[in-house]
Each structure stands twice: as C-alpha cells, then as structure tokens.
Short mmCIF file of C-alpha atoms and ligand atoms in Angstrom, two decimals:
data_model
loop_
_atom_site.label_atom_id
_atom_site.label_comp_id
_atom_site.label_asym_id
_atom_site.label_seq_id
_atom_site.Cartn_x
_atom_site.Cartn_y
_atom_site.Cartn_z
CA UNK A 1 107.88 116.55 108.70
CA UNK A 2 109.09 112.66 108.55
CA UNK A 3 106.14 110.94 107.31
CA UNK A 4 105.31 107.51 105.68
CA UNK A 5 103.16 108.96 103.20
CA UNK A 6 105.74 110.97 101.92
CA UNK A 7 108.69 108.54 102.10
CA UNK A 8 106.15 105.74 100.61
CA UNK A 9 105.28 108.28 98.02
CA UNK A 10 109.33 108.36 96.91
CA UNK A 11 109.35 104.26 97.19
CA UNK A 12 111.04 104.47 100.46
CA UNK A 13 111.19 101.53 103.02
CA UNK A 14 108.12 102.08 105.56
CA UNK A 15 107.45 100.09 108.60
CA UNK A 16 103.44 99.95 107.12
CA UNK A 17 101.72 100.85 104.56
CA UNK A 18 100.25 104.30 104.61
CA UNK A 19 96.68 104.87 104.31
CA UNK A 20 93.91 107.97 103.23
CA UNK A 21 90.50 108.11 101.47
CA UNK A 22 89.89 110.10 98.31
CA UNK A 23 86.65 111.72 99.45
CA UNK A 24 87.64 111.59 103.07
CA UNK A 25 85.78 114.59 103.95
CA UNK A 26 82.31 114.73 102.52
CA UNK A 27 78.57 113.76 102.82
CA UNK A 28 79.21 110.19 104.67
CA UNK A 29 80.20 112.49 107.69
CA UNK A 30 77.36 113.91 109.61
CA UNK A 31 79.59 117.28 110.75
CA UNK A 32 79.59 117.73 107.17
CA UNK A 33 75.94 117.41 106.07
CA UNK A 34 75.68 119.77 109.20
CA UNK A 35 77.76 122.72 107.68
CA UNK A 36 76.41 122.02 104.38
CA UNK A 37 72.77 122.96 105.65
CA UNK A 38 73.78 126.53 105.84
CA UNK A 39 76.48 126.61 103.17
CA UNK A 40 76.64 125.75 99.41
CA UNK A 41 79.82 124.00 98.42
CA UNK A 42 81.34 126.13 96.51
CA UNK A 43 81.04 128.63 99.53
CA UNK A 44 82.06 126.00 101.42
CA UNK A 45 85.16 126.37 99.03
CA UNK A 46 85.88 129.71 99.18
CA UNK A 47 85.98 129.98 102.87
CA UNK A 48 89.17 129.23 104.43
CA UNK A 49 88.25 128.67 107.90
CA UNK A 50 85.31 126.48 107.04
CA UNK A 51 88.23 124.78 103.95
CA UNK A 52 89.97 124.09 106.86
CA UNK A 53 87.20 122.92 109.17
CA UNK A 54 85.90 120.23 107.12
CA UNK A 55 89.57 119.11 106.04
CA UNK A 56 89.89 118.34 109.77
CA UNK A 57 87.15 116.58 110.07
CA UNK A 58 88.24 113.20 109.18
CA UNK A 59 91.34 113.79 110.68
CA UNK A 60 89.84 114.03 114.36
CA UNK A 61 87.82 110.39 113.65
CA UNK A 62 90.42 108.34 111.97
CA UNK A 63 94.50 108.15 112.16
CA UNK A 64 94.89 108.95 108.48
CA UNK A 65 98.12 109.23 107.31
CA UNK A 66 97.74 112.22 104.90
CA UNK A 67 94.86 115.16 105.13
CA UNK A 68 93.45 115.91 101.54
CA UNK A 69 92.60 119.98 100.90
CA UNK A 70 88.74 120.05 101.21
CA UNK A 71 87.94 122.09 97.51
CA UNK A 72 86.96 120.49 93.97
CA UNK A 73 88.84 120.26 90.68
CA UNK A 74 86.53 122.95 89.15
CA UNK A 75 87.17 125.79 91.89
CA UNK A 76 89.76 127.36 89.41
CA UNK A 77 86.55 128.06 86.67
CA UNK A 78 85.64 130.93 89.68
CA UNK A 79 89.00 132.45 88.81
CA UNK A 80 87.93 132.04 84.97
CA UNK A 81 84.80 133.59 85.40
CA UNK A 82 82.70 130.96 83.93
CA UNK A 83 79.17 130.77 85.02
CA UNK A 84 78.67 127.53 86.91
CA UNK A 85 77.45 125.49 89.99
CA UNK A 86 78.02 122.28 91.72
CA UNK A 87 74.49 120.70 91.62
CA UNK A 88 73.63 118.73 94.75
CA UNK A 89 73.63 114.61 94.12
CA UNK A 90 74.66 115.77 90.19
CA UNK A 91 77.87 117.38 90.25
CA UNK A 92 79.18 120.50 88.08
CA UNK A 93 77.17 122.35 85.98
CA UNK A 94 78.31 124.73 83.22
CA UNK A 95 75.90 127.95 82.24
CA UNK A 96 77.26 128.25 78.68
CA UNK A 97 79.12 124.91 77.56
CA UNK A 98 82.20 125.83 75.87
CA UNK A 99 82.32 124.91 72.16
CA UNK A 100 83.28 127.18 69.87
CA UNK A 101 87.07 128.94 69.12
CA UNK A 102 85.98 132.40 70.34
CA UNK A 103 84.89 130.76 73.91
CA UNK A 104 88.19 129.03 73.84
CA UNK A 105 89.70 132.86 72.72
CA UNK A 106 87.94 134.78 75.93
CA UNK A 107 89.35 132.32 78.67
CA UNK A 108 91.62 134.22 80.60
CA UNK A 109 93.90 132.50 82.83
CA UNK A 110 95.52 136.35 83.98
CA UNK A 111 95.79 136.47 87.28
CA UNK A 112 94.44 133.49 88.75
CA UNK A 113 96.55 133.40 91.72
CA UNK A 114 94.90 136.82 92.83
CA UNK A 115 91.49 134.89 92.11
CA UNK A 116 92.41 131.92 94.07
CA UNK A 117 93.87 133.37 97.15
CA UNK A 118 91.42 131.82 99.53
CA UNK A 119 92.92 128.74 98.28
CA UNK A 120 96.50 129.64 99.72
CA UNK A 121 95.22 130.99 102.90
CA UNK A 122 93.47 128.11 103.61
CA UNK A 123 96.61 126.13 103.25
CA UNK A 124 98.18 128.52 105.69
CA UNK A 125 95.82 127.53 107.57
CA UNK A 126 96.29 123.79 107.51
CA UNK A 127 99.69 123.73 107.72
CA UNK A 128 100.40 125.46 110.86
CA UNK A 129 98.11 122.70 112.98
CA UNK A 130 98.35 119.33 110.96
CA UNK A 131 100.68 116.82 111.89
CA UNK A 132 100.35 114.45 109.17
CA UNK A 133 100.69 115.68 105.19
CA UNK A 134 98.70 117.64 103.34
CA UNK A 135 98.34 116.84 99.65
CA UNK A 136 96.11 119.34 97.11
CA UNK A 137 95.14 119.04 94.35
CA UNK A 138 93.74 119.91 90.49
CA UNK A 139 91.84 118.56 87.71
CA UNK A 140 93.86 117.34 84.83
CA UNK A 141 93.13 119.17 81.68
CA UNK A 142 91.06 116.43 79.53
CA UNK A 143 89.01 115.82 83.00
CA UNK A 144 88.48 119.70 83.40
CA UNK A 145 87.53 120.02 79.96
CA UNK A 146 84.64 117.36 80.03
CA UNK A 147 82.78 119.42 82.50
CA UNK A 148 83.17 122.56 80.39
CA UNK A 149 82.49 121.32 76.97
CA UNK A 150 80.03 118.62 77.86
CA UNK A 151 78.02 120.98 80.24
CA UNK A 152 77.32 118.54 83.33
CA UNK A 153 78.34 115.51 84.72
CA UNK A 154 78.21 112.97 81.70
CA UNK A 155 78.31 109.11 81.27
CA UNK A 156 80.00 108.71 77.50
CA UNK A 157 81.47 111.92 76.81
CA UNK A 158 80.50 112.14 73.53
CA UNK A 159 80.64 116.03 73.18
CA UNK A 160 83.73 115.99 73.95
CA UNK A 161 84.79 112.87 72.16
CA UNK A 162 83.35 114.27 68.68
CA UNK A 163 85.31 117.41 69.31
CA UNK A 164 88.93 115.62 69.71
CA UNK A 165 88.39 113.99 66.18
CA UNK A 166 86.40 116.85 64.26
CA UNK A 167 88.20 119.97 65.63
CA UNK A 168 91.40 118.79 66.53
CA UNK A 169 93.05 122.72 66.33
CA UNK A 170 89.63 123.81 68.81
CA UNK A 171 90.62 120.95 70.88
CA UNK A 172 94.45 121.60 70.91
CA UNK A 173 93.54 125.45 71.92
CA UNK A 174 91.45 124.53 74.53
CA UNK A 175 94.00 122.35 76.08
CA UNK A 176 96.61 124.21 76.04
CA UNK A 177 94.48 126.92 77.99
CA UNK A 178 93.34 124.12 80.43
CA UNK A 179 97.31 123.10 81.13
CA UNK A 180 98.18 126.40 81.81
CA UNK A 181 94.97 126.56 84.56
CA UNK A 182 96.08 123.09 85.93
CA UNK A 183 99.37 124.28 86.26
CA UNK A 184 98.52 127.54 88.09
CA UNK A 185 96.15 125.87 90.16
CA UNK A 186 98.99 123.21 91.40
CA UNK A 187 101.65 125.55 91.73
CA UNK A 188 99.57 128.03 93.69
CA UNK A 189 98.80 125.05 96.39
CA UNK A 190 102.53 124.18 96.01
CA UNK A 191 103.51 127.70 96.62
CA UNK A 192 100.80 127.59 100.07
CA UNK A 193 102.91 124.68 101.58
CA UNK A 194 100.77 121.43 100.48
CA UNK A 195 103.19 118.53 101.13
CA UNK A 196 101.89 116.51 97.50
CA UNK A 197 100.28 117.27 94.84
CA UNK A 198 97.54 114.68 93.27
CA UNK A 199 96.21 115.01 89.68
CA UNK A 200 93.24 113.86 89.26
CA UNK A 201 92.42 112.90 85.34
CA UNK A 202 89.14 110.90 86.32
CA UNK A 203 87.30 110.31 82.93
CA UNK A 204 90.56 110.19 80.85
CA UNK A 205 89.90 106.38 80.70
CA UNK A 206 87.19 106.73 78.10
CA UNK A 207 89.70 107.20 75.53
CA UNK A 208 91.55 104.72 73.10
CA UNK A 209 95.29 105.02 73.46
CA UNK A 210 96.08 105.91 69.92
CA UNK A 211 93.96 108.85 70.89
CA UNK A 212 95.30 109.83 74.63
CA UNK A 213 98.54 110.02 72.80
CA UNK A 214 97.45 112.10 70.42
CA UNK A 215 95.58 114.04 72.15
CA UNK A 216 96.07 114.43 75.98
CA UNK A 217 99.58 112.72 76.76
CA UNK A 218 101.22 115.88 74.94
CA UNK A 219 99.34 118.51 77.48
CA UNK A 220 100.19 115.64 80.48
CA UNK A 221 103.84 115.68 79.53
CA UNK A 222 104.19 119.32 79.88
CA UNK A 223 102.38 119.61 82.95
CA UNK A 224 104.50 117.28 84.48
CA UNK A 225 107.37 119.01 82.80
CA UNK A 226 106.24 122.52 84.57
CA UNK A 227 105.62 120.53 88.10
CA UNK A 228 109.26 119.23 87.93
CA UNK A 229 111.00 122.24 89.98
CA UNK A 230 108.68 121.23 93.13
CA UNK A 231 110.39 119.08 95.37
CA UNK A 232 107.18 117.27 96.61
CA UNK A 233 105.63 114.09 94.80
CA UNK A 234 103.12 113.92 92.40
CA UNK A 235 99.98 111.47 92.34
CA UNK A 236 98.24 111.01 89.05
CA UNK A 237 94.42 109.05 89.38
CA UNK A 238 92.09 107.88 86.91
CA UNK A 239 89.46 105.32 86.44
CA UNK A 240 89.72 102.80 83.48
CA UNK A 241 93.43 104.00 82.25
CA UNK A 242 95.34 100.38 82.08
CA UNK A 243 95.26 100.36 78.33
CA UNK A 244 96.74 104.18 78.90
CA UNK A 245 99.40 103.07 82.17
CA UNK A 246 102.60 102.82 79.69
CA UNK A 247 101.95 106.59 78.47
CA UNK A 248 100.84 107.89 82.09
CA UNK A 249 104.55 105.86 82.99
CA UNK A 250 106.11 107.82 80.91
CA UNK A 251 105.82 111.20 81.85
CA UNK A 252 107.21 109.98 85.44
CA UNK A 253 104.49 110.36 88.09
CA UNK A 254 105.87 109.76 91.43
CA UNK A 255 102.33 107.43 92.31
CA UNK A 256 100.08 105.92 90.03
CA UNK A 257 95.88 105.56 91.72
CA UNK A 258 94.46 102.61 90.25
CA UNK A 259 90.97 102.18 91.04
CA UNK A 260 89.26 98.56 92.22
CA UNK A 261 89.52 96.44 88.82
CA UNK A 262 93.52 97.00 88.37
CA UNK A 263 95.11 93.55 89.34
CA UNK A 264 97.96 96.35 91.79
CA UNK A 265 100.17 93.00 91.19
CA UNK A 266 100.15 92.32 87.36
CA UNK A 267 100.43 96.18 87.25
CA UNK A 268 103.40 96.40 89.48
CA UNK A 269 104.82 93.40 87.16
CA UNK A 270 103.83 94.96 84.09
CA UNK A 271 103.33 98.50 83.19
CA UNK A 272 103.56 100.27 86.50
CA UNK A 273 106.36 98.65 87.74
CA UNK A 274 108.90 101.78 87.77
CA UNK A 275 106.30 103.72 90.04
CA UNK A 276 104.48 103.33 93.50
CA UNK A 277 101.12 102.38 93.24
CA UNK A 278 97.59 103.78 95.55
CA UNK A 279 94.35 102.23 95.61
CA UNK A 280 92.48 100.30 95.62
CA UNK A 281 89.77 98.87 97.49
CA UNK A 282 86.06 98.89 96.43
CA UNK A 283 83.99 101.92 98.12
CA UNK A 284 81.25 99.66 97.74
CA UNK A 285 83.11 96.94 100.01
CA UNK A 286 82.41 99.23 103.16
CA UNK A 287 78.47 98.89 103.19
CA UNK A 288 79.05 95.14 103.74
CA UNK A 289 79.81 92.83 107.34
CA UNK A 290 82.76 93.17 109.22
CA UNK A 291 84.04 89.93 107.92
CA UNK A 292 83.76 91.34 104.06
CA UNK A 293 85.23 94.42 104.97
CA UNK A 294 88.10 92.23 106.50
CA UNK A 295 88.48 90.23 103.46
CA UNK A 296 88.71 93.07 100.65
CA UNK A 297 91.05 94.84 102.97
CA UNK A 298 93.41 91.71 102.88
CA UNK A 299 93.24 91.04 99.23
CA UNK A 300 93.97 94.72 98.70
CA UNK A 301 97.14 94.53 101.07
CA UNK A 302 97.94 91.04 99.63
CA UNK A 303 98.10 92.53 95.74
CA UNK A 304 100.47 94.78 96.66
CA UNK A 305 102.69 92.47 98.91
CA UNK A 306 106.52 93.07 97.96
CA UNK A 307 105.33 95.36 95.29
CA UNK A 308 107.76 98.35 94.74
CA UNK A 309 105.92 100.74 96.91
CA UNK A 310 102.24 100.84 97.83
CA UNK A 311 99.96 103.88 99.33
CA UNK A 312 96.64 102.12 100.65
CA UNK A 313 93.25 103.91 99.42
CA UNK A 314 89.83 103.24 97.71
CA UNK A 315 89.98 102.82 93.95
CA UNK A 316 87.42 105.92 93.44
CA UNK A 317 86.18 108.16 96.20
CA UNK A 318 84.20 107.12 99.49
CA UNK A 319 80.41 106.84 98.40
CA UNK A 320 77.96 108.87 100.25
CA UNK A 321 75.90 107.08 103.32
CA UNK A 322 79.08 105.35 103.82
CA UNK A 323 79.05 103.95 107.55
CA UNK A 324 81.43 106.01 109.54
CA UNK A 325 82.19 102.24 111.22
CA UNK A 326 83.54 101.03 108.37
CA UNK A 327 86.09 103.55 107.27
CA UNK A 328 87.16 103.27 110.88
CA UNK A 329 87.44 99.40 110.38
CA UNK A 330 89.23 100.19 107.10
CA UNK A 331 91.66 102.69 108.63
CA UNK A 332 92.82 100.10 111.47
CA UNK A 333 92.97 97.13 109.40
CA UNK A 334 95.49 98.55 106.92
CA UNK A 335 97.53 100.21 110.24
CA UNK A 336 98.04 96.19 111.53
CA UNK A 337 98.95 94.85 107.78
CA UNK A 338 98.90 91.56 107.00
CA UNK A 339 100.47 89.14 109.63
O1 LIG B 1 88.61 113.67 98.36
C1 LIG B 1 88.55 114.72 99.29
O2 LIG B 1 88.07 114.64 100.42
C2 LIG B 1 88.83 116.07 99.05
C3 LIG B 1 87.37 116.98 98.30
C4 LIG B 1 87.40 116.68 97.01
C5 LIG B 1 85.78 117.03 96.11
N1 LIG B 1 86.00 117.29 94.67
C6 LIG B 1 84.71 117.44 97.21
C7 LIG B 1 83.85 117.63 96.94
C8 LIG B 1 88.14 116.15 96.17
C9 LIG B 1 89.38 115.85 95.90
C10 LIG B 1 86.82 116.41 94.52
C11 LIG B 1 87.59 116.15 93.45
C12 LIG B 1 86.88 116.03 92.30
N2 LIG B 1 85.97 116.97 91.95
C13 LIG B 1 86.95 114.96 91.52
C14 LIG B 1 88.21 114.35 90.81
C15 LIG B 1 87.83 112.91 91.95
C16 LIG B 1 86.64 111.89 91.26
O3 LIG B 1 85.86 111.79 91.70
O4 LIG B 1 87.40 111.32 90.41
C17 LIG B 1 85.54 115.19 90.40
C18 LIG B 1 85.85 114.72 89.02
C19 LIG B 1 85.23 116.37 90.60
C20 LIG B 1 83.35 116.85 90.22
C21 LIG B 1 82.81 117.11 91.17
N3 LIG B 1 82.46 117.87 92.10
C22 LIG B 1 81.76 116.02 90.92
C23 LIG B 1 81.09 114.75 89.71
C24 LIG B 1 80.81 116.07 92.51
C25 LIG B 1 79.24 115.84 92.40
C26 LIG B 1 79.32 114.44 93.35
C27 LIG B 1 78.73 113.88 94.17
O5 LIG B 1 78.58 112.81 94.44
O6 LIG B 1 77.75 115.02 94.50
C28 LIG B 1 81.26 117.16 93.08
C29 LIG B 1 80.83 117.89 93.81
C30 LIG B 1 81.41 117.70 95.12
N4 LIG B 1 83.19 117.43 95.40
C31 LIG B 1 81.36 117.25 96.33
C32 LIG B 1 82.13 117.14 97.36
C33 LIG B 1 82.50 117.02 98.86
C34 LIG B 1 79.77 116.85 97.06
C35 LIG B 1 79.29 118.50 97.11
C36 LIG B 1 77.78 118.70 98.45
O7 LIG B 1 77.14 118.13 97.55
O8 LIG B 1 78.18 118.03 99.18
#
C-alpha cells in the first residue's frame, strides 16, 4: 500500500501533509451514538464486526489519510481478568485498585493473545477493505498504571506518584508486568496486520524529568527494543511532555505526537530535531467560526513548514459534540495546504 501517511512517518518527502485525528471515531458522530444505545463501550470493543463498523464511520464522512482501530487502552485489562468498566462520561473505573505486592504478583499475562483474539479478528476484517493505513495502539505502562493504581481517572495522579517514590520495588514490579502487557497488546496488532502503532503515554507529563528517567524510561526503552523487529512506524503520544522530549527521543520513535501547547517549530529546532512531529490543533477550536478554524489550521501548518516531517492531528482527541462540519473543514484545509 503506498500511503502519504506512512511515507511521512518515515520522514520521506510527501506531496501534502497527511491528516488523521485522535478519537476520530466516537461520540461526536450520531452514527456512533446510535450504536451505543444498544451496546456498552466494552461490548463494542469486543465485537470484531462492530469494531470494524465504528472504525469505518469517520472514514465514510471524511477523506482522512489513516484509520485508527476502534478500541481502548484498557482492553488488555479484560485479558488480565481485572474487574473494571468504562463508565459513561467518566472513563475507566477499576473495581479493586492495584496497590500491593500480592496483587501485582497475581497479574498473569499468560495467553494474552488467545484472550484478545477479537482484536486480531477486527484488524483482519478492516484490512480486507480499508484503502488507507490502519493504526493500532496501546497504552504505555505508566498510563495503564494510572488507571490500575488510582482506580479511576485522576487529576493529579497522587497515588501513583506516591507509590513511585515510597515503594520503588512495588512500582518496578508493576512496570515490568505492564511493559509485557503493552508489548503483547502491540504485537498482537502488528501480527494481525496494522500498518503503524501509536503508544499513548497520555498522562506521563505529570512526572518531573528525573522521575521519568528513573521510573519510566527504562521500561519505555525495553518496550521500544521489543518492537524494533516490526517493520512499521511507531508513534509516541503524551500530553505536557516538553520537558521529557530529550528522553522520548532517546528511544527513537519514528513520530512524536505533541499537544496543542507545544510550538512545533521550537520542538523541531530543538528537542525533537530527529523525529517527525504529529499534531497539534487545539480540538476546542473546532467549536468556533469557520474563520477561526481556518486561522488555527493555518497556524499549525505554518509552524510545521519546512520541518523534517509533519503529520497533522489534534493536540488531543476530538471532543464530544464537536460539529461535524468543523471536522470536515479541517480535513479539507489540510488537504489544500498553505499556498
Ligand atoms: O482514536 C480513536 O478514534 C480510537 C479510539 C480510542 C478510544 N480510546 C475510544 C474511546 C482510543 C485511541 C482510545 C485511547 C485511550 N483511552 C486513551 C489514550 C488517548 C487519550 O485520550 O489520551 C486513554 C487515556 C483512554 C482511557 C479512556 N477511555 C478514557 C479516559 C475514557 C473516557 C473518555 C470520555 O470522554 O468519556 C475512555 C472511554 C472511551 N474510549 C470512549 C471512546 C470512544 C468513550 C466511550 C463512550 O462513552 O462511548
């Protein structure tokens, strides 16, 4: 498959900037909300035909340059037999938060592949019909740990941060296990045929650089080494990670996704000079007038003009209730490019 998205990931010259959007499938689409009336979120994720359908939904409306598998970073928790739900409007809620050595020791990553067979089946269905690359993804060990240890979405990740400093051995044991979980989750998708992988370390930006170096980087380096045999581009994404860019660059992702607060030009001239950059339109701008949207898209394209490689995306996921016409306008503007 020739694709400007894949070419851009490898830093090859492309005729125009490719675009896809994090959370391009989801609640802003009426056809997604309609499916959710009869199916809980995790039920959608476990049903290959429905995963394929939801993955397709945004591609029927917009000429996006890549699809992203419909799933969630918490899906491997099903294989680990961790009791949890995805509470509507809240996010992942874990029945018994993981905070002790026996709980960590009891996590069993055996036979993940068999238990996540529905993921591979959905990918096969999609690959037989999609005309654009399919991106698979997984949560990074730290971001998975935030849900398991806090037990629910958190603002400040206090319990996790306390564990890192006060119980370093427990933290290390948990990160070892979660690195294996992330590796399996990604390898299953690669083996089933995805064309690229994105690792979401969404919340790791809350850690100071020295803490990241001691408590996260060794596991991310092991993760990246474990993926190095795969012949597909690997993307890293996190929110508020400017201070971590030198360390993120050290494990050599092909692409680094950046949030809307990052100056793409400054990152490309400094800490991300060796990688392709993905981002970073503020998803909130899509609620404004067409003029404001056009100016915002132009400003991202101008920031990225002349850098080593750029993939247009949002700084974080599409927000629920985003007007569909705004998404369409953004895709068209990026396809037209700067004059
Ligand atoms: O990008 C896509 O279109 C693929 C789908 C996707 C989902 N989750 C579907 C989803 C992806 C890539 C994810 C990843 C994910 N999940 C992340 C990393 C991305 C990020 O946002 O930083 C995280 C942290 C999660 C955990 C998670 N799952 C949260 C915090 C929530 C609640 C979000 C909310 O706004 O309610 C979920 C649920 C979730 N994952 C929904 C979707 C479409 C909403 C489910 C619904 O109620 O219909």
